[in-house]
mmCIF file of C-alpha atoms in Angstrom:
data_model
loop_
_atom_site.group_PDB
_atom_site.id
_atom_site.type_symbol
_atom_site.label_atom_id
_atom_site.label_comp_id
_atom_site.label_asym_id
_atom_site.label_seq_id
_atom_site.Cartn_x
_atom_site.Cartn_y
_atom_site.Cartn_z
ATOM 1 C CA UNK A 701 -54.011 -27.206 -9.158
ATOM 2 C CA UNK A 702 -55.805 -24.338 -7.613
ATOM 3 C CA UNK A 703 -52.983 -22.564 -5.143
ATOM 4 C CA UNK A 704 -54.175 -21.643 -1.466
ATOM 5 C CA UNK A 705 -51.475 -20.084 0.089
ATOM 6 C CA UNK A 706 -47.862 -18.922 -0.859
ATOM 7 C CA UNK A 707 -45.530 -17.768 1.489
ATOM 8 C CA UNK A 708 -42.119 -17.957 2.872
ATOM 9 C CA UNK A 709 -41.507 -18.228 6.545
ATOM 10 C CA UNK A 710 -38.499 -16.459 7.666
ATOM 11 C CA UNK A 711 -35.352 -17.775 9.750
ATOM 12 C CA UNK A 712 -33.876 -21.256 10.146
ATOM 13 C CA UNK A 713 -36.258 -23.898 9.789
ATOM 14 C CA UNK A 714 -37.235 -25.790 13.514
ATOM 15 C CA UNK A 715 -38.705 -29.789 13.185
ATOM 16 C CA UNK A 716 -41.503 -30.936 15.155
ATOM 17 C CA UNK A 717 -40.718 -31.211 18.636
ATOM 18 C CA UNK A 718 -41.498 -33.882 20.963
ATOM 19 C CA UNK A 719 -43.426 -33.335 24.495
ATOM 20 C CA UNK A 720 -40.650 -33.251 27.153
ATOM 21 C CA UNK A 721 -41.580 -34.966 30.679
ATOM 22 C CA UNK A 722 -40.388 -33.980 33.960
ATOM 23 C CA UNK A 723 -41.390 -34.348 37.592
ATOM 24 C CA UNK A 724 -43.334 -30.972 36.878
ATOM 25 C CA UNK A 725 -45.268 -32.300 34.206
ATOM 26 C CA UNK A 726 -45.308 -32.338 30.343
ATOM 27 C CA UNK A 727 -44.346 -29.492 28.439
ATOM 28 C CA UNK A 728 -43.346 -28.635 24.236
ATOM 29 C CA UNK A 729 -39.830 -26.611 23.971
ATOM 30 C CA UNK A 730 -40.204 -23.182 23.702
ATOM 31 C CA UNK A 731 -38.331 -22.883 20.521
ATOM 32 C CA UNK A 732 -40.901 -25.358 18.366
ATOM 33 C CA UNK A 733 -43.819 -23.264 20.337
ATOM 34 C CA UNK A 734 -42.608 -20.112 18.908
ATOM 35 C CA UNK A 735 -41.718 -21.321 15.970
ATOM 36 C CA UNK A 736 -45.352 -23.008 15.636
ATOM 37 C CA UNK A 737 -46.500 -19.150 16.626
ATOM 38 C CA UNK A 738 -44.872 -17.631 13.865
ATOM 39 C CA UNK A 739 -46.121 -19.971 11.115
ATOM 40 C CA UNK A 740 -49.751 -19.826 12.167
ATOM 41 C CA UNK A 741 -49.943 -15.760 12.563
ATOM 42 C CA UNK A 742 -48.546 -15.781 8.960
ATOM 43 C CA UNK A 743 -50.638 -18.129 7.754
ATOM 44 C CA UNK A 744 -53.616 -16.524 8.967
ATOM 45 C CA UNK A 745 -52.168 -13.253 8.146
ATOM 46 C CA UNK A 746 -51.801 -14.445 4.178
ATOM 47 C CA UNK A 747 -54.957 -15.961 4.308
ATOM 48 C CA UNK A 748 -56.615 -12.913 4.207
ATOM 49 C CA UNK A 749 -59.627 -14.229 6.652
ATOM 50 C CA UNK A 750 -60.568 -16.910 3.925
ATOM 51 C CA UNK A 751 -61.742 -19.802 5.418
ATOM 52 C CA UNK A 752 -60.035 -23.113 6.114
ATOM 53 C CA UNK A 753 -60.162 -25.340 3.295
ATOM 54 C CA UNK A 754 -61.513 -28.894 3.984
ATOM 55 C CA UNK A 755 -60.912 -30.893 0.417
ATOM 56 C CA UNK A 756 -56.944 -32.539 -0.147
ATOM 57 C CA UNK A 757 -54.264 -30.625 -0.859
ATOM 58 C CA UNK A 758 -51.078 -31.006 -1.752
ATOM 59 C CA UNK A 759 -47.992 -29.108 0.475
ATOM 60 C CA UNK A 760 -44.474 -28.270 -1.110
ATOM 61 C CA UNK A 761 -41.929 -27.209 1.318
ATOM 62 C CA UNK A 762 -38.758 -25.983 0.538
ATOM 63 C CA UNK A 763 -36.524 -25.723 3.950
ATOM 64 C CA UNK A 764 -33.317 -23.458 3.472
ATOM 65 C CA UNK A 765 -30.511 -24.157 6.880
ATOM 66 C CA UNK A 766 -27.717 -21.363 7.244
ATOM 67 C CA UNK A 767 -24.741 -22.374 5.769
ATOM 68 C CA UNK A 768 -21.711 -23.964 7.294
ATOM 69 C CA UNK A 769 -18.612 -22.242 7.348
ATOM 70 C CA UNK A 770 -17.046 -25.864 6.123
ATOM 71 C CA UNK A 771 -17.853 -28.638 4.446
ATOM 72 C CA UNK A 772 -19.847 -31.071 6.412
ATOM 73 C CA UNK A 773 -18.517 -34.637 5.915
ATOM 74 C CA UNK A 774 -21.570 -36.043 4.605
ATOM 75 C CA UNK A 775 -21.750 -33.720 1.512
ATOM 76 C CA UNK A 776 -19.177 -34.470 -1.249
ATOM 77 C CA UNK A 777 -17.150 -32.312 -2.314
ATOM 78 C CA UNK A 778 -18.063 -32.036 -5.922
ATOM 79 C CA UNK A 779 -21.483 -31.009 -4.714
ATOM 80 C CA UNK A 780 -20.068 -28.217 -2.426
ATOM 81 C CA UNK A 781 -20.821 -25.387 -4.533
ATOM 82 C CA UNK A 782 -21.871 -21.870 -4.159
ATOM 83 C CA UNK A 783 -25.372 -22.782 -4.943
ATOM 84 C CA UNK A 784 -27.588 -24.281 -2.640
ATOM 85 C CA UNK A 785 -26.854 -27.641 -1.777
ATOM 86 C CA UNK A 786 -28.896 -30.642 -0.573
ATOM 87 C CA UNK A 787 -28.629 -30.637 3.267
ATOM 88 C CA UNK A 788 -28.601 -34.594 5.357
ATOM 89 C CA UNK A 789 -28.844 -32.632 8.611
ATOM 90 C CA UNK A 790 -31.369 -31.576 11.089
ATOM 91 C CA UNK A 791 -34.016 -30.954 10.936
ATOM 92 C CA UNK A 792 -34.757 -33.938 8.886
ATOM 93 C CA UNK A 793 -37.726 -34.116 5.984
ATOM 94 C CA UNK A 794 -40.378 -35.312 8.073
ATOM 95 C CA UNK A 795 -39.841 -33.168 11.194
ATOM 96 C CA UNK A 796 -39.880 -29.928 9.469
ATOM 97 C CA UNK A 797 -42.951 -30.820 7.399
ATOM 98 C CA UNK A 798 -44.607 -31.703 10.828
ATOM 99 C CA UNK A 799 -43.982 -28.293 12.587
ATOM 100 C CA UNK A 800 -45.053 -26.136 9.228
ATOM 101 C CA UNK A 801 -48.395 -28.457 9.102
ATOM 102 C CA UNK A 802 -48.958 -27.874 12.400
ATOM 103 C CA UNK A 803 -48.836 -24.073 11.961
ATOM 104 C CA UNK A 804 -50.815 -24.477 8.759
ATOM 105 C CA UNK A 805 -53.364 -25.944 10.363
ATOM 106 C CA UNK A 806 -53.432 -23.071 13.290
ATOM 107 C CA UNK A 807 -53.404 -20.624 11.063
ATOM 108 C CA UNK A 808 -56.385 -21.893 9.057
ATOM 109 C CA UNK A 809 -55.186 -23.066 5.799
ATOM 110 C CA UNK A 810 -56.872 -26.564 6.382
ATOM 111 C CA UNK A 811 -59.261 -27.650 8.551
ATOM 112 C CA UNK A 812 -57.194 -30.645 9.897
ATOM 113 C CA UNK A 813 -53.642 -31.896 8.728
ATOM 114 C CA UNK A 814 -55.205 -35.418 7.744
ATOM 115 C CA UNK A 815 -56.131 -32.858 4.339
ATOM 116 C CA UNK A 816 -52.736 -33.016 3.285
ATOM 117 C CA UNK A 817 -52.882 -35.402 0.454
ATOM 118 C CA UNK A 818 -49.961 -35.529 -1.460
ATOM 119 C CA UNK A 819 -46.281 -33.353 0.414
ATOM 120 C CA UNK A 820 -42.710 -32.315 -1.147
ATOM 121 C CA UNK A 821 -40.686 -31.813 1.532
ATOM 122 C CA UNK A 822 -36.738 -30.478 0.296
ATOM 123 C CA UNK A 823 -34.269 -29.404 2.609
ATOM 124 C CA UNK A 824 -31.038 -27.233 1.462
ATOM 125 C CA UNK A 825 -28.581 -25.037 3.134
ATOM 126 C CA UNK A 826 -28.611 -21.409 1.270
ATOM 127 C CA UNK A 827 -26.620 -20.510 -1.540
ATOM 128 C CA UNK A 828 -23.835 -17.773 -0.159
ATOM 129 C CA UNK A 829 -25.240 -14.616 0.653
ATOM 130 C CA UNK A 830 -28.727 -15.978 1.177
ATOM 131 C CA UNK A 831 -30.894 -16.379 4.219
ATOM 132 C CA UNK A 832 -32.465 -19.336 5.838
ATOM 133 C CA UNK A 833 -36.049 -19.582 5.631
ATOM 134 C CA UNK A 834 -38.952 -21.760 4.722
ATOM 135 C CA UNK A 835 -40.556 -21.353 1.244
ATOM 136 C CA UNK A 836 -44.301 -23.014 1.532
ATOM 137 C CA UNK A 837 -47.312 -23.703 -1.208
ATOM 138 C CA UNK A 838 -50.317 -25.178 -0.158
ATOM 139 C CA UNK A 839 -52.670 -26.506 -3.485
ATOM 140 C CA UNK A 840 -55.897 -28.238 -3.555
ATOM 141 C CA UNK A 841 -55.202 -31.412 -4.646
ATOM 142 C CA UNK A 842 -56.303 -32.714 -8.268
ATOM 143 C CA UNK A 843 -56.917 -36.589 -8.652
ATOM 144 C CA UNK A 844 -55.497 -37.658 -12.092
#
């Protein structure tokens, strides 16, 4: 696989956000906006003014969530380690794979998220004594 882009996004990862309605009209949350701001002017920023690619490619997303003082109820305890540790909370797989596409795709990685092929999406909460973040890897995508 020939690798795109590389980076890591930093602070707690946000999930796609849905449009909110009120009598004033239909708006996105502030916090997925900026969030969606920060991906796309690294993005473009790491891609160097290459152009967007427009063949598949694969996405592998690693999302790292602060970690809880306690142990949540849903992770066993013989898994609560001082390593990272799979994490069943918000934001969920799919959600934080849509709000780093969408900044991909802003940024210029890919012409248009239909591109993505194949996507790894894992979610953890940090070992202790490391920060949340978002490690990403966009490839174009091999058949075979």
């Amino acid at each position: 696989m020939t690798k795109i882009l590389e980076m890591t996004v930093p602070g707690e990862p946000v999930g796609k956000a849905r449009p909110r309605v009120t009598m004033r009209g239909t708006y996105m949350p502030k916090k997925y906006k900026d969030y969606l701001k920060k991906v796309s002017t690294l993005t473009r920023f790491m891609m160097k003014g290459a152009q967007p690619v427009n063949v598949p490619v694969k996405v592998t997303i690693d999302t790292y969530k602060s970690r809880p003082k306690t142990r949540p109820a849903t992770c066993p305890k013989q898994e609560w380690v001082e390593g990272r540790v799979r994490c069943p909370t918000k934001p969920d797989a799919d959600n934080a794979l849509g709000s780093i596409m969408d900044g991909l795709e802003q940024g210029g990685a890919y012409t248009m998220d239909s591109r993505v092929h194949e996507a790894l999406v894992r979610t953890w909460w940090c070992a202790v004594g490391e920060r949340p973040r978002v490690d990403v890897l966009v490839e174009i995508y091999r058949w075979g």
